[in-house]
mmCIF file of C-alpha atoms in Angstrom:
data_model
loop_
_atom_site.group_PDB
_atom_site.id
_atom_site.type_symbol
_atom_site.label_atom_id
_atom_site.label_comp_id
_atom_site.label_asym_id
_atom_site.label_seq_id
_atom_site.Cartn_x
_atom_site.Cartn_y
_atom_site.Cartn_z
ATOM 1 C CA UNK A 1 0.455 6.964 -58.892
ATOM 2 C CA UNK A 2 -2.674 7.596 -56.415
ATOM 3 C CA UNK A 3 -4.454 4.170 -55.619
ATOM 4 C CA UNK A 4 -7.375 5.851 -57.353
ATOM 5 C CA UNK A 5 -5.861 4.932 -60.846
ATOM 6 C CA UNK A 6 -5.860 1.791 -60.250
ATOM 7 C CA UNK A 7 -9.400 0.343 -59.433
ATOM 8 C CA UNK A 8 -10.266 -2.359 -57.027
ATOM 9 C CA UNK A 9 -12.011 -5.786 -58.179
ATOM 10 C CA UNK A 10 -14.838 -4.719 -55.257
ATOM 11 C CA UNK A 11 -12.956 -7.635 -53.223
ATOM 12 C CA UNK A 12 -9.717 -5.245 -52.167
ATOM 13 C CA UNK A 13 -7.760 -6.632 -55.012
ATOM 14 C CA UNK A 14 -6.734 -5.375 -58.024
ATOM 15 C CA UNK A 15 -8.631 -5.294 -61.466
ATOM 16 C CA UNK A 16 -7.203 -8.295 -63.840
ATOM 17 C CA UNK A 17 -5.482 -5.865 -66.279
ATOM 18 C CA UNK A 18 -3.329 -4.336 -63.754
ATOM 19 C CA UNK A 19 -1.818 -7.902 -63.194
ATOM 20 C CA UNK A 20 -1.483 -8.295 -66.510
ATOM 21 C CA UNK A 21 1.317 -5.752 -65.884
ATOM 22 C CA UNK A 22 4.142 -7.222 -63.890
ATOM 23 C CA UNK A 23 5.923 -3.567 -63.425
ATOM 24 C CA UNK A 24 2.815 -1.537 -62.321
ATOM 25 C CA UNK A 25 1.280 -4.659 -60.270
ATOM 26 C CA UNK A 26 4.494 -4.579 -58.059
ATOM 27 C CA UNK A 27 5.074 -1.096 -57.570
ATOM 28 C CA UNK A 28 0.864 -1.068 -56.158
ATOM 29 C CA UNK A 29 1.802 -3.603 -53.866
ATOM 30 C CA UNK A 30 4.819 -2.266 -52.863
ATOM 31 C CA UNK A 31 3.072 1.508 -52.653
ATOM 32 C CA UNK A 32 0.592 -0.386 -50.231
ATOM 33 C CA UNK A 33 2.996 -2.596 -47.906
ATOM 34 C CA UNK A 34 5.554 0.149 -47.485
ATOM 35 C CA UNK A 35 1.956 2.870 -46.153
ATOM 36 C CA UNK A 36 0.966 -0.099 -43.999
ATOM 37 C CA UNK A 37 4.584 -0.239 -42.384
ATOM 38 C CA UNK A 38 4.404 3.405 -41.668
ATOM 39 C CA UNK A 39 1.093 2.918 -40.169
ATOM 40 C CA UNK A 40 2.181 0.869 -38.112
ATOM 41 C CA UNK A 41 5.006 2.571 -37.173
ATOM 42 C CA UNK A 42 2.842 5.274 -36.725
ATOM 43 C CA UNK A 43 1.347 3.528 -34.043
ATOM 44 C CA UNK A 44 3.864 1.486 -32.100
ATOM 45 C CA UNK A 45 5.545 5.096 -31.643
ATOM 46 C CA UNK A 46 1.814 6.369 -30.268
ATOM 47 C CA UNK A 47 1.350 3.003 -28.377
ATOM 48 C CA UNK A 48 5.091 3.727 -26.376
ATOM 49 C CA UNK A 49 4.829 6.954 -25.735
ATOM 50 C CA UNK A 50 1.576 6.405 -23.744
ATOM 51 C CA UNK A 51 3.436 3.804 -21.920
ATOM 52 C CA UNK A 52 5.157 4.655 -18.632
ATOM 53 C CA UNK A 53 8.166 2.090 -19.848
ATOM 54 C CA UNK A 54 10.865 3.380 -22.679
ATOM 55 C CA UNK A 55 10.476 1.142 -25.431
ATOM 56 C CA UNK A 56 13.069 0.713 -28.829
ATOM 57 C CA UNK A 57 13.223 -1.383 -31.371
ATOM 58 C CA UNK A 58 15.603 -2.904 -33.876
ATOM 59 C CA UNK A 59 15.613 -3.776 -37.642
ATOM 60 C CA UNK A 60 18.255 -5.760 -39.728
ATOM 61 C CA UNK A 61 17.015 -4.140 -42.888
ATOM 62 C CA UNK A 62 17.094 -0.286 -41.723
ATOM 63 C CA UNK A 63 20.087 -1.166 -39.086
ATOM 64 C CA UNK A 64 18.414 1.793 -36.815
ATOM 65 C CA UNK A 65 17.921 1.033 -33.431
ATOM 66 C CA UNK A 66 14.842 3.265 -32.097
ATOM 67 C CA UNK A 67 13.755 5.057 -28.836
ATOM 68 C CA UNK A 68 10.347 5.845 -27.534
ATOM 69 C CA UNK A 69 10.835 9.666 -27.360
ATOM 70 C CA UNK A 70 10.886 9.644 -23.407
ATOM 71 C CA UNK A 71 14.329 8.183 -24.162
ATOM 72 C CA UNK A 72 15.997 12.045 -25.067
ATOM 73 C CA UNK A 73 14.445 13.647 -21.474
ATOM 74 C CA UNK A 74 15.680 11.044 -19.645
ATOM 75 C CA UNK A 75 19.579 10.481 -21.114
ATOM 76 C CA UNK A 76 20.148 13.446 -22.687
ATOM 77 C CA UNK A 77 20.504 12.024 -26.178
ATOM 78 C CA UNK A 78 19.069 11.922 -29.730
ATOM 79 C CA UNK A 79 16.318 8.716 -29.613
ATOM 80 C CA UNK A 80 17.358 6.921 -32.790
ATOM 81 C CA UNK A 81 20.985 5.100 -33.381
ATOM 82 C CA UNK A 82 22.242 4.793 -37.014
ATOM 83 C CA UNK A 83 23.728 1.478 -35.109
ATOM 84 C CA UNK A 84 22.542 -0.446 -32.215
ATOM 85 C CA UNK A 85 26.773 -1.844 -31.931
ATOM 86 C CA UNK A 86 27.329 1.775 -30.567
ATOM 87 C CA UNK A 87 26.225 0.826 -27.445
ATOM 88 C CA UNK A 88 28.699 -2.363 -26.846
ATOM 89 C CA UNK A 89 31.608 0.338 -27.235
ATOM 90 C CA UNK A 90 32.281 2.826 -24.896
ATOM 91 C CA UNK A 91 29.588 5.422 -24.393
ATOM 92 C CA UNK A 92 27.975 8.032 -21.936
ATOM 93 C CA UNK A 93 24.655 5.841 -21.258
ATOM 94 C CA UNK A 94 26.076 3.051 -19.887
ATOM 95 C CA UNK A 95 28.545 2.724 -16.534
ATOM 96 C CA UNK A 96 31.520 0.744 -17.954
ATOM 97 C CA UNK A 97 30.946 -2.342 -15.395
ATOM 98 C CA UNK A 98 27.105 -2.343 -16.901
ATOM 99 C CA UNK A 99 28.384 -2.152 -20.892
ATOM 100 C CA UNK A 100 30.490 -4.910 -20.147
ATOM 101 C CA UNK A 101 27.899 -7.170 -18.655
ATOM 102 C CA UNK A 102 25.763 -6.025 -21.435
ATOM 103 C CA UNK A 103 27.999 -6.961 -24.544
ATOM 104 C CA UNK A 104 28.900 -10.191 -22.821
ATOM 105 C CA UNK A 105 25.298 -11.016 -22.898
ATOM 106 C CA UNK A 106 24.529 -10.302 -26.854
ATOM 107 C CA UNK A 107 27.767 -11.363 -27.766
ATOM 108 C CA UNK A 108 27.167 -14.927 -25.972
ATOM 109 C CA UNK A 109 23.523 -15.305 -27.211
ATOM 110 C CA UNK A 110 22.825 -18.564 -28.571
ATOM 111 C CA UNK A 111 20.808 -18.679 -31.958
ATOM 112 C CA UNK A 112 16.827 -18.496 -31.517
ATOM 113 C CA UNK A 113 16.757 -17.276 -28.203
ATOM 114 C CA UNK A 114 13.585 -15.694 -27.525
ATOM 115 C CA UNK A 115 14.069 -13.509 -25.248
ATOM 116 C CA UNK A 116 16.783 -11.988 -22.261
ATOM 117 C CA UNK A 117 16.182 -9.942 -18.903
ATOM 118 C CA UNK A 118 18.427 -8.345 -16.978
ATOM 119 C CA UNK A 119 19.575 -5.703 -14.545
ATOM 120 C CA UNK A 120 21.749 -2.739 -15.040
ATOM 121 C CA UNK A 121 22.798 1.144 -14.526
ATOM 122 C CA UNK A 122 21.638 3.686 -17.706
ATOM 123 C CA UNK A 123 23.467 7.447 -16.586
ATOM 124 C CA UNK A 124 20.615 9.884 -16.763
ATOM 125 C CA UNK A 125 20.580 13.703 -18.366
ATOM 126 C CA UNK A 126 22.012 14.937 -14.995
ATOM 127 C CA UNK A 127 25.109 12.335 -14.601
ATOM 128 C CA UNK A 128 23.485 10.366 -12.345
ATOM 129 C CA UNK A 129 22.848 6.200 -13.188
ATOM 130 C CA UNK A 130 19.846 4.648 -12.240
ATOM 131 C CA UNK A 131 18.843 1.152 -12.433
ATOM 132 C CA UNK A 132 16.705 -0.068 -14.765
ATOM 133 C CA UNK A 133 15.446 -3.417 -15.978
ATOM 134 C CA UNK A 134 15.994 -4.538 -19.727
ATOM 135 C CA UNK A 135 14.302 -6.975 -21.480
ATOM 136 C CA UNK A 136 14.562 -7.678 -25.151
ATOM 137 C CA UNK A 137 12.410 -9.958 -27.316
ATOM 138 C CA UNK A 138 14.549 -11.438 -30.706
ATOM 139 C CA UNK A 139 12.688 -12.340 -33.915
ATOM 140 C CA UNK A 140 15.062 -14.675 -35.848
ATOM 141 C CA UNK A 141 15.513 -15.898 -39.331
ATOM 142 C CA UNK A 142 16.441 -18.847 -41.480
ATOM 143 C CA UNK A 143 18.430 -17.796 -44.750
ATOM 144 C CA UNK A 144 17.401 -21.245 -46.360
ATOM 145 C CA UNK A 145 21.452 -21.930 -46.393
ATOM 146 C CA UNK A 146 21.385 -23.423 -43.018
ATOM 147 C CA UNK A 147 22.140 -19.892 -41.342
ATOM 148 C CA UNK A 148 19.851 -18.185 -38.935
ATOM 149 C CA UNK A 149 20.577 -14.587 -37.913
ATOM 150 C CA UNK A 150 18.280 -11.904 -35.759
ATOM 151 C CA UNK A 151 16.354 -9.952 -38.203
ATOM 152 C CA UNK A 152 15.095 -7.843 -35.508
ATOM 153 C CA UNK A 153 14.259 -7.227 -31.778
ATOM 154 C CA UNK A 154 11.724 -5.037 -29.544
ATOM 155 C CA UNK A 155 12.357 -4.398 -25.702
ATOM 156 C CA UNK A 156 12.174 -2.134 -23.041
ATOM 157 C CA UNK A 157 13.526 -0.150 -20.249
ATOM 158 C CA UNK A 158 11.982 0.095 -16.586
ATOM 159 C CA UNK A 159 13.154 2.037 -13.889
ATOM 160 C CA UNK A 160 13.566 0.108 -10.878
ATOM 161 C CA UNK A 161 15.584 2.210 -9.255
ATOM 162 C CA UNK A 162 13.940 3.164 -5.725
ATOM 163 C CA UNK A 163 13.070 -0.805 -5.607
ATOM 164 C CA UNK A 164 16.766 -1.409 -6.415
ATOM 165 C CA UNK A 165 17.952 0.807 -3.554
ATOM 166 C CA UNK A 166 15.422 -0.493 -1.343
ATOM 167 C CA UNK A 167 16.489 -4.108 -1.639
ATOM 168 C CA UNK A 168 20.549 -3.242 -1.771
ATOM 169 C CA UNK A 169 20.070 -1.222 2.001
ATOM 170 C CA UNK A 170 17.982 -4.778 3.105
ATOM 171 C CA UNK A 171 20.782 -6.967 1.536
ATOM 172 C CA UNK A 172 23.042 -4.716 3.593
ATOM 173 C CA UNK A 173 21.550 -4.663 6.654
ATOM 174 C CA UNK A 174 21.024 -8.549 6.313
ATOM 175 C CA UNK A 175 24.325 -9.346 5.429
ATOM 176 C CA UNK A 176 26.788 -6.605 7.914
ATOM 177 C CA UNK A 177 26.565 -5.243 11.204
ATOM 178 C CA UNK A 178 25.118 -1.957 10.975
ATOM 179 C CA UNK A 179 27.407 -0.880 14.108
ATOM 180 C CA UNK A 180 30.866 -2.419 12.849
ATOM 181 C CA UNK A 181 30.461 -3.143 9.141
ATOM 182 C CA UNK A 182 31.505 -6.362 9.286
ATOM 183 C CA UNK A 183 29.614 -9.870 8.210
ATOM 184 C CA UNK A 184 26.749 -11.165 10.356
ATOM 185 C CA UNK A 185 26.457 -14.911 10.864
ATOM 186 C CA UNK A 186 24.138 -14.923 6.910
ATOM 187 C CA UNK A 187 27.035 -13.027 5.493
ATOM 188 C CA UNK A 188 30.187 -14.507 6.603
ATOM 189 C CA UNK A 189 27.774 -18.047 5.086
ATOM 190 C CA UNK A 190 27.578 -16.676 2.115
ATOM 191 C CA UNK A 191 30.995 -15.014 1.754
ATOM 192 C CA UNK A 192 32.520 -18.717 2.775
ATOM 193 C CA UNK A 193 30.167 -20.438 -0.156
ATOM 194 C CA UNK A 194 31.543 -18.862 -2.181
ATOM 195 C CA UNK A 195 35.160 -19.092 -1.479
ATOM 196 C CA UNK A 196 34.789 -22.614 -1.197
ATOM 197 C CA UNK A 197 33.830 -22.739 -4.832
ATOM 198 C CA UNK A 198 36.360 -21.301 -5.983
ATOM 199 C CA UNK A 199 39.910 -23.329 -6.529
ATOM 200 C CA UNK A 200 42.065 -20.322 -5.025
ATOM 201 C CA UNK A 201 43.623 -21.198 -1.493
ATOM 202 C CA UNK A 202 42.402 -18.586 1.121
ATOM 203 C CA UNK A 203 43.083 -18.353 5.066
ATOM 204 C CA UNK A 204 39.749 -18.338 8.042
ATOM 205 C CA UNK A 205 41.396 -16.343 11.370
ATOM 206 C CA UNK A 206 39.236 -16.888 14.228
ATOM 207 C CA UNK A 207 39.716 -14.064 17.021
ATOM 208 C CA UNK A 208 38.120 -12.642 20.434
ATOM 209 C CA UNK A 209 37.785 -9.414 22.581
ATOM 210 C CA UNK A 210 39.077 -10.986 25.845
ATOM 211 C CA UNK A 211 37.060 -9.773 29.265
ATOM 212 C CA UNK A 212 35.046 -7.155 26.847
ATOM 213 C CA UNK A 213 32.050 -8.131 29.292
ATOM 214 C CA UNK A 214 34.683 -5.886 31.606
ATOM 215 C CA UNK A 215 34.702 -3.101 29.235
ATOM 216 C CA UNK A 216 30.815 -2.618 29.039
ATOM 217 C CA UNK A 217 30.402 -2.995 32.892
ATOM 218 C CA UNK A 218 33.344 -0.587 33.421
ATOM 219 C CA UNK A 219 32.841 1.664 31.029
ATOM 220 C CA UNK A 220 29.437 1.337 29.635
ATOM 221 C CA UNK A 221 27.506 0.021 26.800
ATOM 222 C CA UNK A 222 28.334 3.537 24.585
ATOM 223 C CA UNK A 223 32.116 2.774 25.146
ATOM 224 C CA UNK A 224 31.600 -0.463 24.700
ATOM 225 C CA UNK A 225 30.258 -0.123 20.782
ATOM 226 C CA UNK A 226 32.990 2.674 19.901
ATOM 227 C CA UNK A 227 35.142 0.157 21.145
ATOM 228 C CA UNK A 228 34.240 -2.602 18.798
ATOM 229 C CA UNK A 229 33.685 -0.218 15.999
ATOM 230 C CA UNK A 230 37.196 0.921 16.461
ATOM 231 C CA UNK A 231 38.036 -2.484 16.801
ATOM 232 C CA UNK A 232 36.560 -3.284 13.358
ATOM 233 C CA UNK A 233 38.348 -0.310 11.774
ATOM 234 C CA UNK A 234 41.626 -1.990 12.706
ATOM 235 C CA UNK A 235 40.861 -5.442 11.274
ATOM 236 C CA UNK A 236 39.654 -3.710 7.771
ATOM 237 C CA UNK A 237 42.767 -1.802 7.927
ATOM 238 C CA UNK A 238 45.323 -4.634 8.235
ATOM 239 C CA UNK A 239 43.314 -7.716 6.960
ATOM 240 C CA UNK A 240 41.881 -8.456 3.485
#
């Protein structure tokens, strides 16, 4: 029935006889929470569409798993999951390496974390991943038998992609020769850290160009860089 049946006490309450009726007092309330909710909903879905960032969110009690609408442009695909577990199987959003990582995050969560951030690759409407930063915020609950579970989670998803690229081509250039491809000093540092940490055996083969000073007085500094490049190309070819 229309609120207008039932009359307010003046305060925003309801009039003493309609709590005298246990049946018509809870379906009010009920009437009321469940056109606040949509409200709301109402304008979360307003609130992330004005935002440059696609937004979803996740509820244990409708199990749906919701996109900001910029979510079908961009991937190609309907904005609302009947499941959020979909996307831990095999899918067209996410590169295998990236679903993975992904599932091995959720799957390892500890109860009452607040919150995780991380990197990955999301395949765009024209094949095409890009990277993107996730972050996802986790509202938990206690079922009063010693049991907490996530009763829901908001996040969202930020292209970083030119900033991604940017910073791989530096990591590059810091980390190989931009003439042979192999390790500068930085790289072969790092590369050695971590094989040090690791308990397999592995082999370190030091080796030299003898007289190449000869080569680039001889021959010139142009010969002398298709030399080492060609050089290189024989080491990757026959070394691992």
């Amino acid at each position: 029935l229309p609120d207008s049946e039932y009359p307010s006490n003046g305060e925003g309450g309801l009039n003493a006889p309609h709590r005298s009726n246990p049946i018509i007092y809870e379906r009010i309330l009920n009437e009321r929470v469940n056109r606040l909710l949509r409200e709301e909903q109402i304008k979360y879905q307003k609130l992330a569409d004005l935002s440059q960032d696609i937004t979803f969110i996740w509820s244990r009690d409708s199990g749906l798993l919701r996109f900001s609408t910029e979510f079908s442009h961009i991937f190609g695909m309907d904005s609302v999951f009947p499941d959020a577990s979909i996307l831990l199987e095999p899918n067209q959003l996410l590169p295998e390496k990236d679903r993975l990582e992904l599932k091995k995050q959720l799957t390892a969560l500890p109860p009452r974390t607040a919150q995780i951030q991380m990197q990955l690759q999301l395949i765009h409407v024209d094949g095409k991943p890009r990277w993107y930063e996730v972050y996802i915020r986790f509202f938990w609950d206690e079922t009063g038998y010693s049991q907490t579970y996530c009763s829901s989670f908001i996040g969202k998803l930020t292209c970083i992609d030119e900033r991604k690229l940017q910073t791989l081509q530096w990591k590059q250039e810091a980390t190989f020769d931009y003439l042979t491809g192999l390790y500068r000093r930085s790289g072969m540092d790092m590369e050695l850290q971590q094989l040090t940490g690791q308990p397999e055996k592995f082999a370190l083969l030091y080796m030299d160009v003898d007289h190449f000073k000869q080569i680039n007085d001889q021959r010139g500094h142009l010969f002398g860089d298709k030399f080492l490049k060609a050089f290189a190309d024989i080491l990757r070819s026959n070394l691992r």
